[in-house]
Amino acid sequence: MLPNLKYRLIIQCIQKQFVLLFLFLFLSIFAVCQSNSDSILMLYKNGTMFMQHNKKYYPRETFTIIKKNADAIQEIKTAILFYNSNKILEITGGLMLGWPLGNLIDGTQPNWAMSGVGAALILVSIPINNTYILHIKKALNIYNSPLNKSVARNVSFSYGVAPTGIKLKLSF
């Protein structure tokens, strides 16, 4: 009868640990989900996209949203300048690089100098794009800063096995 009691105690201990683990995971979902829905997030999927209220926006749409914040207007104006310059250089460089390649496929003599200039324009557009991303991140930080004051930052949950049972750790 004694071994049966031992197995019951082990099963009860495992059940308690399972309930604690489930409770921890359930509460951690709510802790992670608490954020201000008015903040704008920046995504990198096939170019720069922005998300607010679970809706994706293109850069020009996001600029109109952020312009409502007076502090972020200067950063937005600078970001728009770099964004427009970047797009002009990318399109022009792509056309100048692609036209000779089209001539090569067509069988006519390609102008490789134009292709080189197009490649150079594309290479020049890379640091301009990085500067655009820098300024738009600054504008987003300015826009989101009053919204994120109540949101807890750098919260991490960890759990694992300890010698005495399950270990739960909350760091902030």
XYZ file of N, CA and C in Angstrom:
516
model
N 0.814 -1.192 0.000
C 0.000 0.000 0.000
C 0.858 1.256 0.000
N 2.012 1.176 0.571
C 2.916 2.314 0.643
C 3.379 2.783 -0.732
N 3.744 1.884 -1.687
C 4.118 2.360 -3.016
C 2.974 3.080 -3.725
N 1.725 2.656 -3.496
C 0.574 3.299 -4.120
C 0.449 4.739 -3.637
N 0.683 4.980 -2.360
C 0.640 6.329 -1.799
C 1.744 7.202 -2.408
N 2.908 6.594 -2.599
C 4.032 7.310 -3.213
C 3.688 7.761 -4.634
N 3.069 6.884 -5.401
C 2.677 7.251 -6.772
C 1.607 8.327 -6.789
N 0.677 8.292 -5.825
C -0.346 9.334 -5.735
C 0.285 10.691 -5.449
N 1.251 10.708 -4.545
C 1.924 11.967 -4.232
C 2.690 12.504 -5.440
N 3.314 11.621 -6.179
C 4.035 12.043 -7.387
C 3.059 12.599 -8.414
N 1.922 11.934 -8.600
C 0.917 12.403 -9.568
C 0.345 13.739 -9.130
N 0.076 13.917 -7.839
C -0.435 15.196 -7.358
C 0.592 16.308 -7.568
N 1.843 16.003 -7.321
C 2.911 16.999 -7.530
C 3.003 17.382 -9.002
N 2.921 16.402 -9.895
C 2.959 16.679 -11.332
C 1.743 17.492 -11.742
N 0.581 17.178 -11.188
C -0.628 17.932 -11.513
C -0.490 19.386 -11.058
N 0.062 19.607 -9.861
C 0.260 20.976 -9.388
C 1.221 21.737 -10.291
N 2.296 21.068 -10.692
C 3.263 21.714 -11.567
C 2.633 22.035 -12.920
N 1.799 21.128 -13.438
C 1.126 21.378 -14.711
C 0.169 22.553 -14.592
N -0.567 22.627 -13.498
C -1.501 23.743 -13.291
C -0.730 25.052 -13.172
N 0.382 25.047 -12.441
C 1.194 26.264 -12.323
C 1.767 26.694 -13.666
N 2.244 25.729 -14.441
C 2.784 26.044 -15.754
C 1.700 26.611 -16.669
N 0.531 26.010 -16.668
C -0.585 26.507 -17.477
C -0.993 27.904 -17.040
N -1.080 28.130 -15.726
C -1.437 29.447 -15.205
C -0.387 30.484 -15.604
N 0.881 30.131 -15.504
C 1.950 31.041 -15.891
C 1.868 31.397 -17.369
N 1.697 30.407 -18.229
C 1.607 30.668 -19.665
C 0.378 31.502 -19.994
N -0.733 31.234 -19.326
C -1.958 31.987 -19.555
C -1.780 33.448 -19.161
N -1.162 33.697 -18.014
C -0.941 35.076 -17.570
C 0.124 35.786 -18.398
N 1.120 35.053 -18.868
C 2.159 35.692 -19.670
C 1.620 36.156 -21.014
N 0.620 35.469 -21.540
C 0.000 35.908 -22.792
C -0.632 37.277 -22.597
N -1.336 37.469 -21.484
C -1.962 38.759 -21.238
C -0.933 39.834 -20.938
N 0.150 39.493 -20.287
C 1.196 40.475 -19.989
C 1.882 40.935 -21.260
N 2.090 40.041 -22.217
C 2.733 40.400 -23.474
C 1.780 41.200 -24.345
N 0.502 40.923 -24.266
C -0.479 41.565 -25.144
C -0.851 42.961 -24.691
N -0.426 43.399 -23.524
C -0.792 44.719 -23.064
C 0.113 45.758 -23.710
N -0.391 46.427 -24.720
C 0.350 47.502 -25.361
C -0.647 48.514 -25.899
N -0.167 49.696 -26.161
C -1.029 50.742 -26.667
C -1.247 50.531 -28.156
N -2.485 50.465 -28.579
C -2.775 50.135 -29.971
C -2.590 51.314 -30.921
N -2.354 52.517 -30.396
C -2.162 53.666 -31.270
C -0.730 53.798 -31.758
N 0.188 53.034 -31.200
C 1.572 53.135 -31.642
C 1.731 52.516 -33.034
N 2.731 52.984 -33.750
C 2.998 52.523 -35.119
C 4.255 51.668 -35.093
N 4.178 50.505 -35.714
C 5.307 49.597 -35.799
C 5.876 49.621 -37.208
N 7.171 49.408 -37.337
C 7.837 49.393 -38.632
C 8.176 47.954 -38.994
N 7.778 47.515 -40.190
C 8.018 46.158 -40.654
C 8.894 46.194 -41.896
N 9.708 45.160 -42.069
C 10.539 45.040 -43.269
C 10.110 43.784 -44.019
N 9.109 43.906 -44.862
C 8.672 42.795 -45.714
C 8.448 43.353 -47.111
N 9.308 42.990 -48.033
C 9.231 43.504 -49.401
C 9.207 45.025 -49.401
N 10.113 45.606 -48.691
C 10.155 47.052 -48.551
C 9.702 47.439 -47.155
N 9.631 48.716 -46.911
C 9.260 49.204 -45.596
C 7.744 49.328 -45.508
N 7.169 48.696 -44.494
C 5.734 48.783 -44.231
C 5.554 49.221 -42.787
N 4.391 49.750 -42.487
C 4.082 50.198 -41.140
C 2.753 49.585 -40.724
N 2.587 49.362 -39.421
C 1.368 48.729 -38.933
C 0.826 49.505 -37.741
N -0.480 49.782 -37.793
C -1.190 50.413 -36.691
C -2.595 49.830 -36.671
N -3.073 49.439 -35.504
C -4.400 48.822 -35.350
C -4.545 47.588 -36.243
N -3.478 46.789 -36.355
C -3.452 45.571 -37.181
C -3.744 45.843 -38.651
N -3.473 47.044 -39.109
C -3.644 47.405 -40.514
C -2.295 47.874 -41.045
N -1.926 47.394 -42.234
C -0.649 47.765 -42.828
C -0.797 49.046 -43.627
N 0.214 49.905 -43.510
C 0.238 51.174 -44.224
C 1.535 51.276 -45.021
N 1.442 51.945 -46.160
C 2.620 52.277 -46.930
C 3.241 53.549 -46.349
N 4.486 53.866 -46.712
C 5.138 55.029 -46.096
C 4.365 56.333 -46.247
N 3.819 56.605 -47.413
C 3.112 57.884 -47.594
C 1.881 57.986 -46.697
N 1.178 56.882 -46.486
C 0.019 56.895 -45.586
C 0.460 57.111 -44.142
N 1.580 56.525 -43.799
C 2.095 56.676 -42.435
C 2.557 58.107 -42.194
N 3.116 58.745 -43.228
C 3.553 60.125 -43.064
C 2.377 61.022 -42.692
N 1.217 60.787 -43.292
C 0.054 61.612 -42.968
C -0.426 61.365 -41.542
N -0.267 60.146 -41.040
C -0.669 59.854 -39.664
C 0.287 60.529 -38.682
N 1.585 60.424 -38.941
C 2.585 60.962 -38.016
C 2.598 62.485 -38.043
N 2.181 63.095 -39.143
C 2.180 64.560 -39.239
C 1.250 65.201 -38.215
N 0.378 64.420 -37.606
C -0.506 64.958 -36.570
C 0.268 65.323 -35.306
N 1.470 64.747 -35.158
C 2.321 65.035 -34.015
C 3.273 66.164 -34.399
N 3.185 67.287 -33.695
C 3.974 68.471 -34.060
C 5.473 68.256 -33.882
N 5.859 67.431 -32.921
C 7.287 67.218 -32.669
C 7.948 66.374 -33.752
N 7.179 65.520 -34.389
C 7.751 64.601 -35.379
C 7.757 65.178 -36.795
N 7.225 66.369 -36.990
C 7.080 66.926 -38.336
C 8.442 67.136 -39.013
N 9.437 67.659 -38.288
C 10.741 67.911 -38.910
C 11.406 66.618 -39.347
N 11.322 65.582 -38.512
C 11.898 64.289 -38.900
C 11.156 63.694 -40.090
N 9.847 63.897 -40.139
C 9.061 63.382 -41.274
C 9.446 64.103 -42.556
N 9.617 65.415 -42.483
C 10.009 66.162 -43.684
C 11.363 65.685 -44.205
N 12.296 65.457 -43.293
C 13.610 64.950 -43.709
C 13.483 63.545 -44.277
N 12.670 62.700 -43.630
C 12.473 61.330 -44.122
C 11.824 61.329 -45.500
N 10.845 62.213 -45.729
C 10.191 62.295 -47.039
C 11.195 62.713 -48.115
N 12.066 63.667 -47.791
C 13.090 64.105 -48.745
C 13.992 62.936 -49.144
N 14.465 62.183 -48.161
C 15.329 61.042 -48.466
C 14.558 59.919 -49.152
N 13.289 59.719 -48.780
C 12.466 58.682 -49.411
C 12.272 58.980 -50.897
N 11.905 60.233 -51.220
C 11.693 60.606 -52.621
C 12.997 60.529 -53.421
N 14.087 61.009 -52.840
C 15.384 60.931 -53.529
C 15.774 59.481 -53.776
N 15.540 58.629 -52.798
C 15.878 57.225 -52.927
C 15.061 56.571 -54.044
N 13.770 56.833 -54.083
C 12.929 56.214 -55.113
C 13.315 56.694 -56.516
N 13.651 57.978 -56.661
C 14.062 58.499 -57.963
C 15.354 57.812 -58.414
N 16.321 57.692 -57.509
C 17.581 57.040 -57.866
C 17.384 55.555 -58.157
N 16.549 54.879 -57.381
C 16.317 53.450 -57.616
C 15.660 53.201 -58.969
N 14.637 53.970 -59.288
C 13.923 53.767 -60.554
C 14.809 54.129 -61.737
N 15.484 55.276 -61.644
C 16.365 55.692 -62.736
C 17.509 54.694 -62.927
N 18.121 54.261 -61.809
C 19.198 53.284 -61.901
C 18.717 51.947 -62.441
N 17.537 51.530 -62.058
C 16.993 50.284 -62.573
C 16.721 50.343 -64.064
N 16.176 51.462 -64.518
C 15.935 51.619 -65.963
C 17.249 51.669 -66.741
N 18.224 52.407 -66.201
C 19.501 52.519 -66.909
C 20.281 51.203 -66.894
N 20.068 50.390 -65.889
C 20.716 49.087 -65.842
C 19.956 48.066 -66.693
N 18.642 48.164 -66.693
C 17.829 47.184 -67.411
C 17.757 47.395 -68.912
N 17.862 48.648 -69.358
C 17.757 48.925 -70.798
C 18.848 48.224 -71.605
N 20.117 48.315 -71.211
C 21.150 47.582 -71.956
C 20.975 46.066 -71.883
N 20.474 45.570 -70.769
C 20.226 44.132 -70.680
C 19.116 43.712 -71.643
N 18.110 44.569 -71.779
C 17.057 44.315 -72.770
C 17.614 44.358 -74.183
N 18.518 45.299 -74.445
C 19.165 45.357 -75.764
C 19.987 44.097 -76.025
N 20.658 43.588 -75.010
C 21.445 42.371 -75.145
C 20.553 41.179 -75.474
N 19.413 41.087 -74.832
C 18.463 40.002 -75.116
C 17.887 40.159 -76.516
N 17.633 41.418 -76.913
C 17.058 41.700 -78.231
C 18.050 41.419 -79.356
N 19.334 41.455 -79.047
C 20.343 41.187 -80.068
C 21.017 42.433 -80.588
N 20.619 43.607 -80.117
C 21.276 44.844 -80.544
C 22.459 45.134 -79.612
N 23.282 46.069 -80.023
C 24.487 46.400 -79.262
C 24.098 47.161 -77.986
N 24.391 46.604 -76.772
C 24.049 47.309 -75.532
C 25.054 48.415 -75.216
N 24.576 49.429 -74.546
C 25.417 50.532 -74.093
C 25.829 50.238 -72.650
N 27.032 49.679 -72.476
C 27.465 49.256 -71.162
C 27.786 50.430 -70.247
N 28.096 51.575 -70.802
C 28.347 52.754 -69.970
C 27.075 53.160 -69.226
N 25.953 53.102 -69.952
C 24.671 53.420 -69.315
C 24.354 52.395 -68.232
N 24.685 51.147 -68.474
C 24.464 50.107 -67.482
C 25.307 50.357 -66.229
N 26.546 50.796 -66.417
C 27.414 51.101 -65.282
C 26.908 52.275 -64.468
N 26.410 53.309 -65.170
C 25.851 54.459 -64.464
C 24.611 54.035 -63.676
N 23.792 53.164 -64.248
C 22.601 52.665 -63.552
C 22.966 51.885 -62.303
N 23.995 51.049 -62.409
C 24.449 50.299 -61.240
C 24.985 51.252 -60.174
N 25.692 52.295 -60.598
C 26.210 53.276 -59.644
C 25.071 54.013 -58.941
N 24.019 54.357 -59.681
C 22.868 55.017 -59.063
C 22.194 54.122 -58.035
N 22.103 52.836 -58.349
C 21.505 51.899 -57.395
C 22.373 51.807 -56.139
N 23.687 51.767 -56.303
C 24.573 51.715 -55.148
C 24.507 52.993 -54.311
N 24.345 54.143 -54.981
C 24.227 55.409 -54.252
C 22.917 55.461 -53.467
N 21.879 54.791 -53.965
C 20.580 54.840 -53.289
C 20.570 54.051 -51.977
N 21.526 53.147 -51.783
C 21.532 52.328 -50.558
C 21.774 53.174 -49.306
N 22.814 54.029 -49.245
C 22.966 54.852 -48.036
C 21.842 55.870 -47.859
N 21.265 56.305 -48.972
C 20.131 57.235 -48.865
C 18.940 56.520 -48.243
N 18.734 55.259 -48.611
C 17.656 54.474 -48.008
C 17.915 54.259 -46.517
N 19.167 54.016 -46.140
C 19.494 53.850 -44.722
C 19.241 55.134 -43.934
N 19.528 56.276 -44.539
C 19.261 57.557 -43.888
C 17.764 57.784 -43.744
N 16.993 57.404 -44.764
C 15.534 57.490 -44.680
C 15.030 56.651 -43.516
N 15.518 55.419 -43.397
C 15.075 54.533 -42.313
C 15.456 55.125 -40.955
N 16.632 55.724 -40.844
C 17.056 56.357 -39.598
C 16.098 57.471 -39.194
N 15.748 58.341 -40.135
C 14.860 59.465 -39.822
C 13.434 59.008 -39.544
N 12.969 57.991 -40.254
C 11.604 57.525 -39.988
C 11.541 56.828 -38.634
N 12.618 56.153 -38.240
C 12.643 55.546 -36.898
C 12.622 56.621 -35.820
N 13.361 57.712 -36.045
C 13.332 58.818 -35.082
C 11.930 59.410 -34.978
N 11.278 59.591 -36.125
C 9.921 60.135 -36.117
C 8.950 59.184 -35.414
N 9.101 57.893 -35.650
C 8.237 56.924 -34.972
C 8.485 56.916 -33.472
N 9.742 57.048 -33.062
C 10.027 57.107 -31.624
C 9.421 58.342 -30.990
N 9.492 59.471 -31.691
C 8.875 60.692 -31.180
C 7.365 60.521 -31.109
N 6.767 59.926 -32.144
C 5.315 59.734 -32.178
C 4.859 58.742 -31.103
N 5.619 57.659 -30.925
C 5.209 56.602 -30.000
C 5.607 56.868 -28.550
N 6.514 57.812 -28.289
C 7.018 58.010 -26.929
C 5.922 58.371 -25.920
N 4.983 59.278 -26.210
C 3.950 59.524 -25.201
C 2.977 58.353 -25.068
N 2.881 57.539 -26.106
C 1.947 56.416 -26.062
C 2.488 55.250 -25.261
N 3.800 55.105 -25.186
C 4.417 53.942 -24.550
C 4.850 54.191 -23.113
N 4.483 55.310 -22.520
C 4.922 55.577 -21.157
C 4.332 54.597 -20.158
N 3.105 54.147 -20.404
C 2.464 53.241 -19.452
C 2.760 51.778 -19.742
N 3.397 51.485 -20.859
C 3.669 50.108 -21.229
C 4.981 49.659 -20.594
N 4.972 48.491 -19.973
C 6.196 47.961 -19.370
C 7.152 47.533 -20.468
N 8.437 47.848 -20.296
C 9.437 47.501 -21.295
C 10.431 46.518 -20.704
N 11.074 45.784 -21.571
C 12.119 44.837 -21.201
C 11.664 43.855 -20.137
N 10.476 43.337 -20.291
C 9.970 42.314 -19.391
C 10.284 40.960 -20.004
N 10.893 40.086 -19.215
C 11.202 38.765 -19.734
C 10.726 37.709 -18.742
N 10.165 36.658 -19.295
C 9.720 35.522 -18.509
C 10.647 34.360 -18.808
N 10.973 33.611 -17.791
C 11.721 32.390 -18.020
C 11.214 31.344 -17.043
N 11.197 30.138 -17.508
C 10.790 29.038 -16.654
C 11.647 27.836 -16.998
N 11.749 26.959 -16.066
C 12.568 25.784 -16.271
C 12.424 24.835 -15.097
N 13.299 23.863 -15.067
C 13.263 22.861 -14.017
C 14.346 23.195 -13.000
N 13.980 23.215 -11.748
C 14.906 23.430 -10.645
C 14.962 22.151 -9.812
N 15.931 22.027 -8.936
C 16.007 20.809 -8.118
C 14.772 20.576 -7.252
N 14.080 21.642 -6.890
C 12.909 21.491 -6.025
C 11.589 21.516 -6.786
N 11.600 21.710 -8.084
C 10.366 21.751 -8.872
C 10.519 22.671 -10.069
N 9.434 23.323 -10.446
C 9.447 24.241 -11.592
C 9.907 25.616 -11.136
N 10.780 26.227 -11.929
C 11.311 27.540 -11.618
C 10.636 28.567 -12.541
N 10.016 29.591 -11.989
C 9.412 30.687 -12.736
C 10.147 31.961 -12.388
N 10.541 32.727 -13.410
C 11.301 33.945 -13.177
C 10.735 35.065 -14.037
N 10.438 36.196 -13.418
C 9.965 37.388 -14.115
C 10.990 38.485 -13.879
N 11.576 38.993 -14.976
C 12.585 40.046 -14.876
C 12.086 41.288 -15.595
N 12.236 42.434 -14.936
C 11.887 43.718 -15.559
C 12.719 44.820 -15.002
